[in-house]
Every structure is written in structure tokens, then in C-alpha cells.
């Protein structure tokens, strides 16, 4: 998402394209981390990137989402999947499907919750910076100020 900006994009369709590109980059980063790193670094980077990916997919579906809402939804989804692992259902599904293992995981690990929050914060920062427009406070200018 570096070098891209939502500024000047024509609308939701353009934002979706940027989000799809960001999702692809996030997947590539996740695969790269898995290939190059080991142990805790690979695991926890993967957790953070999982939440970044969820955030980008939220933007594909709802391109005009506010950064804080998109990040909140991404971390909530990630945490819900982690808590679901306490039931054993993801572990059973993971035995039969690589996709289920990648999406749902298999074993609850409390530190993962922290790394989901890190990923959401990273995604929020990038999303917010892409939306930021210098000189714009988000409030409508008073008519006299607009003419000055």
C-alpha cells in the first residue's frame, strides 16, 4: 500500500482496486514471512498480517469504511476466529483442509490476540494515511472562510 493513495480516486470501485492490490501484497508478505522466517517471528508476523488481510477484504466489500471501523471489525473477526479455536471445530476442519487450516487455524494461543491488535493498528495507520488530505480537517469550511 506504500506509494498508493485514496486521494483523487474516482470512487468506491477505485478504492476496491487499491484494496485488492493491498490484499495481494499482504498475502505475498505472509508467504514471504513463512518462507524466510522461523519460529515466533514467522508466527506472530503471520498473525498481524492475517488481520491486515481481513482489513483489506473489508475495504473490498465496504470501500468507504472509516479506518477505525474497518480496523475494529478486522480485529474483532480475527479474535472471534481465535476464540472459536477453543471449541475444537477449527482443529477438526484443519485436519481435512489446508484452506481451513490457513483461515481458521487449529489451536488457541492467547498471545495471538495481541498480534491481531498490532495488525489492526498497522492497517488503521496505513488506511488513515491514505485517506488523509493535507489542509482538510474533515469539517466543512464556513462560507466566508471558503472565499478568503
Tab-separated table of C-alpha atoms in Angstrom, residues 73-142:
chain	number	residue	atom	x	y	z
A	73	UNK	CA	-14.064	-5.100	12.502
A	74	UNK	CA	-10.843	-6.804	11.356
A	75	UNK	CA	-9.516	-7.287	14.891
A	76	UNK	CA	-12.948	-8.436	16.112
A	77	UNK	CA	-13.141	-11.028	13.322
A	78	UNK	CA	-9.591	-12.223	13.987
A	79	UNK	CA	-10.244	-12.544	17.718
A	80	UNK	CA	-13.540	-14.350	17.084
A	81	UNK	CA	-11.741	-16.909	14.914
A	82	UNK	CA	-9.107	-17.349	17.641
A	83	UNK	CA	-11.743	-17.885	20.342
A	84	UNK	CA	-13.562	-20.326	18.040
A	85	UNK	CA	-10.419	-22.457	18.237
A	86	UNK	CA	-11.335	-23.235	21.852
A	87	UNK	CA	-14.225	-25.341	20.528
A	88	UNK	CA	-12.070	-27.774	18.567
A	89	UNK	CA	-14.125	-27.223	15.404
A	90	UNK	CA	-11.306	-25.429	13.516
A	91	UNK	CA	-8.854	-28.194	14.507
A	92	UNK	CA	-11.179	-30.823	13.077
A	93	UNK	CA	-11.739	-28.854	9.879
A	94	UNK	CA	-7.995	-28.213	9.597
A	95	UNK	CA	-7.325	-31.956	9.543
A	96	UNK	CA	-9.313	-32.162	6.315
A	97	UNK	CA	-8.482	-28.903	4.550
A	98	UNK	CA	-5.386	-26.780	4.068
A	99	UNK	CA	-7.632	-23.778	3.393
A	100	UNK	CA	-9.446	-24.295	6.719
A	101	UNK	CA	-6.093	-24.541	8.473
A	102	UNK	CA	-4.897	-21.273	6.919
A	103	UNK	CA	-8.150	-19.383	7.559
A	104	UNK	CA	-9.245	-20.835	10.913
A	105	UNK	CA	-6.057	-22.144	12.472
A	106	UNK	CA	-6.344	-25.042	14.861
A	107	UNK	CA	-5.122	-24.229	18.375
A	108	UNK	CA	-5.990	-21.309	20.643
A	109	UNK	CA	-2.979	-19.197	21.626
A	110	UNK	CA	-3.682	-16.115	23.772
A	111	UNK	CA	-0.672	-14.083	22.509
A	112	UNK	CA	-2.203	-14.215	19.021
A	113	UNK	CA	-4.835	-11.747	20.254
A	114	UNK	CA	-2.139	-9.138	20.850
A	115	UNK	CA	-0.676	-9.615	17.376
A	116	UNK	CA	-4.121	-9.275	15.802
A	117	UNK	CA	-4.356	-5.884	17.523
A	118	UNK	CA	-0.903	-4.988	16.162
A	119	UNK	CA	-2.057	-5.886	12.643
A	120	UNK	CA	-5.248	-3.855	13.046
A	121	UNK	CA	-3.239	-0.867	14.284
A	122	UNK	CA	-0.866	-1.155	11.327
A	123	UNK	CA	-3.774	-1.403	8.912
A	124	UNK	CA	-5.507	1.538	10.580
A	125	UNK	CA	-2.351	3.660	10.241
A	126	UNK	CA	-1.943	2.879	6.547
A	127	UNK	CA	-5.647	3.295	5.787
A	128	UNK	CA	-5.778	6.607	7.668
A	129	UNK	CA	-2.669	7.924	5.937
A	130	UNK	CA	-4.122	7.050	2.526
A	131	UNK	CA	-7.283	8.986	3.339
A	132	UNK	CA	-5.508	11.986	4.848
A	133	UNK	CA	-5.704	15.142	2.799
A	134	UNK	CA	-3.413	17.998	3.823
A	135	UNK	CA	-5.270	21.086	4.958
A	136	UNK	CA	-8.509	19.229	5.481
A	137	UNK	CA	-9.875	18.824	8.988
A	138	UNK	CA	-12.897	16.784	7.980
A	139	UNK	CA	-15.291	19.655	8.776
A	140	UNK	CA	-16.968	21.805	6.201
A	141	UNK	CA	-15.434	25.265	5.944
A	142	UNK	CA	-17.575	28.269	6.779
